[in-house]
Coordinates of C-alpha atoms in Angstrom, one line a residue:
X1 CA 5.5 75.3 41.2
X2 CA 5.4 71.5 40.5
X3 CA 6.8 70.9 44.0
X4 CA 4.1 73.0 45.6
X5 CA 1.4 71.2 43.6
X6 CA 2.9 67.8 44.6
X7 CA 3.0 68.8 48.3
X8 CA -0.6 70.1 48.2
X9 CA -1.8 66.9 46.4
X10 CA 0.1 64.7 48.8
X11 CA -1.5 66.4 51.8
X12 CA -4.9 66.1 50.4
X13 CA -4.4 62.4 49.6
X14 CA -3.0 61.8 53.1
X15 CA -6.0 63.5 54.7
X16 CA -8.4 61.4 52.6
X17 CA -6.6 58.2 53.4
X18 CA -6.5 59.0 57.1
X19 CA -10.2 59.8 57.1
X20 CA -11.1 56.6 55.4
X21 CA -8.8 54.6 57.7
X22 CA -10.6 56.0 60.8
X23 CA -14.1 55.0 59.6
X24 CA -15.9 52.0 61.3
X25 CA -15.4 48.6 59.5
X26 CA -19.1 48.5 58.3
X27 CA -18.8 51.9 56.7
X28 CA -15.5 51.1 55.0
X29 CA -17.1 47.8 53.7
X30 CA -20.2 49.6 52.5
X31 CA -18.2 52.3 50.7
X32 CA -16.2 49.6 48.9
X33 CA -19.3 47.7 47.8
X34 CA -21.6 50.6 46.8
X35 CA -21.4 51.6 44.1
X36 CA -18.0 50.4 42.7
X37 CA -18.2 46.7 43.4
X38 CA -22.0 46.6 42.8
X39 CA -21.4 48.1 39.3
X40 CA -18.6 45.6 38.7
X41 CA -21.0 42.7 39.5
X42 CA -23.6 44.0 37.0
X43 CA -21.0 44.5 34.3
X44 CA -19.4 41.0 34.9
X45 CA -22.8 39.4 34.5
X46 CA -22.8 40.9 31.0
X47 CA -19.4 39.2 30.5
X48 CA -21.0 35.8 31.6
X49 CA -23.7 36.3 29.0
X50 CA -21.2 36.9 26.3
X51 CA -19.2 33.8 27.2
X52 CA -22.4 31.7 27.1
X53 CA -23.0 32.8 23.5
X54 CA -19.8 31.1 22.3
X55 CA -20.2 27.6 23.8
X56 CA -20.2 26.1 20.3
X57 CA -16.7 27.5 19.7
X58 CA -15.5 26.2 23.1
X59 CA -16.8 22.8 22.2
X60 CA -14.8 22.7 18.9
X61 CA -11.7 24.3 20.3
X62 CA -11.5 23.2 24.0
X63 CA -7.9 24.5 24.2
X64 CA -9.4 28.0 23.8
X65 CA -10.8 27.6 27.4
X66 CA -7.3 27.1 28.7
X67 CA -6.1 30.3 27.2
X68 CA -9.0 32.4 28.4
X69 CA -7.8 32.9 32.0
X70 CA -4.2 33.4 30.8
X71 CA -5.3 36.2 28.5
X72 CA -7.5 37.7 31.2
X73 CA -4.7 37.6 33.8
X74 CA -2.1 39.1 31.6
X75 CA -4.4 41.9 30.5
X76 CA -5.5 42.5 34.0
X77 CA -1.8 42.9 35.1
X78 CA -1.2 45.2 32.2
X79 CA -4.0 47.4 33.5
X80 CA -2.8 47.2 37.1
X81 CA 0.7 48.3 36.1
X82 CA -0.7 51.2 34.0
X83 CA -3.0 52.3 36.8
X84 CA -0.2 52.1 39.4
X85 CA 2.0 54.3 37.3
X86 CA -0.6 57.0 36.9
X87 CA -1.9 56.8 40.5
X88 CA 1.7 57.2 41.8
X89 CA 2.3 60.1 39.5
X90 CA -0.8 62.1 40.4
X91 CA 0.4 63.3 43.8
X92 CA 3.7 64.3 42.2
X93 CA 2.0 66.4 39.5
X94 CA 3.4 64.1 36.7
X95 CA -0.2 63.4 35.6
X96 CA -3.4 65.4 36.1
X97 CA -7.0 64.9 35.2
X98 CA -7.0 68.3 33.4
X99 CA -4.5 66.8 30.9
X100 CA -6.0 63.5 30.2
X101 CA -4.8 63.2 26.6
X102 CA -1.2 63.9 27.6
X103 CA -1.3 61.3 30.4
X104 CA -3.1 58.6 28.3
X105 CA -0.7 59.2 25.4
X106 CA 2.3 58.8 27.7
X107 CA 1.2 55.4 29.0
X108 CA -0.4 54.1 25.7
X109 CA 2.9 54.2 23.9
X110 CA 4.3 51.7 26.3
X111 CA 1.0 49.8 26.4
X112 CA 1.1 49.1 22.7
X113 CA 4.6 47.7 22.9
X114 CA 3.7 45.6 25.9
X115 CA 0.6 44.3 24.1
X116 CA 2.5 43.4 21.0
X117 CA 5.3 41.5 22.8
X118 CA 2.9 39.6 25.0
X119 CA 0.6 38.7 22.1
X120 CA 3.5 37.4 20.0
X121 CA 4.8 35.2 22.8
X122 CA 1.4 33.8 23.7
X123 CA 0.6 33.2 20.0
X124 CA 3.8 31.2 19.6
X125 CA 2.9 29.1 22.7
X126 CA -0.6 28.6 21.4
X127 CA 0.7 27.4 18.0
X128 CA 3.1 24.9 19.5
X129 CA 0.5 23.7 22.1
X130 CA -2.2 23.2 19.4
X131 CA 0.5 21.4 17.4
X132 CA 0.1 20.9 13.6
X133 CA 1.4 17.3 14.2
X134 CA -1.6 16.4 16.4
X135 CA -4.2 14.1 14.8
X136 CA -6.8 16.1 13.0
X137 CA -4.8 19.3 13.1
X138 CA -3.2 21.1 10.1
X139 CA -0.6 23.7 9.7
X140 CA -3.2 26.2 8.5
X141 CA -5.4 25.4 11.5
X142 CA -2.5 25.8 13.9
X143 CA -1.6 29.1 12.4
X144 CA -5.3 30.2 12.7
X145 CA -5.4 29.2 16.3
X146 CA -2.2 31.1 17.0
X147 CA -3.5 34.1 15.1
X148 CA -6.8 34.0 17.1
X149 CA -4.9 34.0 20.4
X150 CA -2.6 36.9 19.2
X151 CA -5.7 38.9 18.2
X152 CA -7.4 38.2 21.5
X153 CA -4.4 39.0 23.7
X154 CA -3.5 42.2 21.8
X155 CA -7.1 43.6 21.9
X156 CA -7.5 42.7 25.5
X157 CA -4.2 44.3 26.5
X158 CA -4.9 47.4 24.6
X159 CA -8.4 47.8 26.2
X160 CA -6.8 47.3 29.6
X161 CA -4.2 50.0 28.9
X162 CA -6.9 52.4 27.7
X163 CA -9.3 51.9 30.6
X164 CA -6.5 51.8 33.2
X165 CA -5.0 55.1 32.0
X166 CA -8.4 56.8 31.5
X167 CA -10.0 55.8 34.9
X168 CA -7.6 57.4 37.4
X169 CA -7.3 60.5 35.3
X170 CA -11.1 60.8 35.0
X171 CA -11.7 60.3 38.7
X172 CA -8.9 62.7 39.6
X173 CA -10.6 65.3 37.4
X174 CA -13.9 64.7 39.2
X175 CA -12.1 64.9 42.6
X176 CA -13.0 61.3 43.4
X177 CA -10.5 58.9 44.9
X178 CA -8.7 57.1 42.0
X179 CA -7.5 54.3 44.2
X180 CA -11.0 53.5 45.4
X181 CA -12.8 53.8 42.0
X182 CA -10.1 53.1 39.4
X183 CA -9.6 49.4 40.1
X184 CA -13.2 48.2 39.8
X185 CA -13.8 50.5 36.9
X186 CA -10.8 49.2 35.0
X187 CA -11.4 45.6 35.8
X188 CA -15.0 45.6 34.8
X189 CA -14.7 47.4 31.5
X190 CA -11.5 45.6 30.6
X191 CA -13.4 42.3 31.1
X192 CA -16.3 43.4 29.0
X193 CA -14.2 44.7 26.1
X194 CA -11.5 42.1 26.4
X195 CA -13.9 39.1 26.7
X196 CA -16.2 40.4 24.0
X197 CA -13.4 41.1 21.5
X198 CA -11.5 37.9 22.4
X199 CA -14.4 35.6 22.0
X200 CA -16.0 37.3 18.9
X201 CA -12.7 37.8 17.2
X202 CA -11.4 34.3 18.0
X203 CA -14.6 32.7 16.9
X204 CA -14.6 34.6 13.6
X205 CA -11.0 33.7 12.8
X206 CA -11.4 30.0 13.7
X207 CA -14.7 29.8 11.9
X208 CA -13.1 31.0 8.7
X209 CA -9.6 29.4 8.9
X210 CA -9.6 26.8 11.7
X211 CA -9.5 23.0 11.4
X212 CA -13.2 22.7 12.2
X213 CA -14.7 25.1 9.7
X214 CA -18.4 24.2 9.3
X215 CA -19.4 23.4 5.8
X216 CA -22.6 24.4 4.1
X217 CA -24.8 21.3 3.4
X218 CA -25.3 21.1 -0.3
X219 CA -22.9 24.0 -1.0
X220 CA -25.4 26.9 -1.0
X221 CA -28.5 28.1 0.8
X222 CA -30.9 26.7 -1.7
X223 CA -29.5 23.2 -1.6
X224 CA -29.3 23.4 2.2
X225 CA -33.0 24.2 2.3
X226 CA -33.8 21.4 -0.1
X227 CA -32.0 18.9 2.1
X228 CA -34.3 19.9 4.9
X229 CA -37.3 18.6 3.0
X230 CA -39.0 15.7 4.8
X231 CA -41.9 14.5 2.6
X232 CA -44.4 17.3 2.0
X233 CA -43.0 19.5 4.8
X234 CA -39.6 20.9 6.0
X235 CA -37.7 20.2 9.2
X236 CA -37.8 23.5 11.2
X237 CA -34.5 22.8 13.0
X238 CA -32.8 22.1 9.7
X239 CA -34.1 25.3 8.2
X240 CA -33.0 27.3 11.2
X241 CA -29.5 25.7 10.8
X242 CA -29.4 26.8 7.1
X243 CA -30.4 30.3 8.1
X244 CA -27.7 30.5 10.8
X245 CA -25.1 29.3 8.3
X246 CA -26.2 32.0 5.9
X247 CA -26.1 34.7 8.5
X248 CA -22.5 33.7 9.4
X249 CA -21.5 33.8 5.7
X250 CA -20.9 30.1 5.5
X251 CA -23.7 29.4 3.1

């Protein structure tokens, strides 16, 4: 039965690939752009907005910028490997869109192990590169930086495994071409989740335990506000800064 299913799926995939191959160049380009790549563009603009919100963290920890493309590339390859495994297994009947939980579970077990090993290696590199021996750096700050990179890589890799296993199975279930839709879907959503978690998580860890933890002027909100007094009035920027520190739990 599995052989018959594999042969039927293979014939259907071959017919679809042949039909797409014979289309004119402008139609092939249009089908690639709309809607998959267009949706990717919209989602990636959201990623750009997220990155712009953490410019202060990048200013304090410039090394974090160097690790961002590394984390993104590793996570992207984790997703590509997962998607390739499932896409190759679909025509053979090893995976099916009607059994999404089974297929995702099979790949996620390996994905968690891969994420853990990659995150540990990258965190060790980050700790050594940040270096507790460098001027202005401490052992605690170096550990915090390594922990932030571990958290970022692990969450980004897990999100890549989830989306890369979910996308081809979903599109197979909907009778859409997983090879055409899966890549843009996985890349876009992995970037959104990975970048959001990476930046927010790293910023939170470094803000609490890093070498450049921002202190609260005066020690509490009241004293911070009192320091903003300029004669009979208060400096608005100073008051806003006190409010921001309070909202971040630093005051």
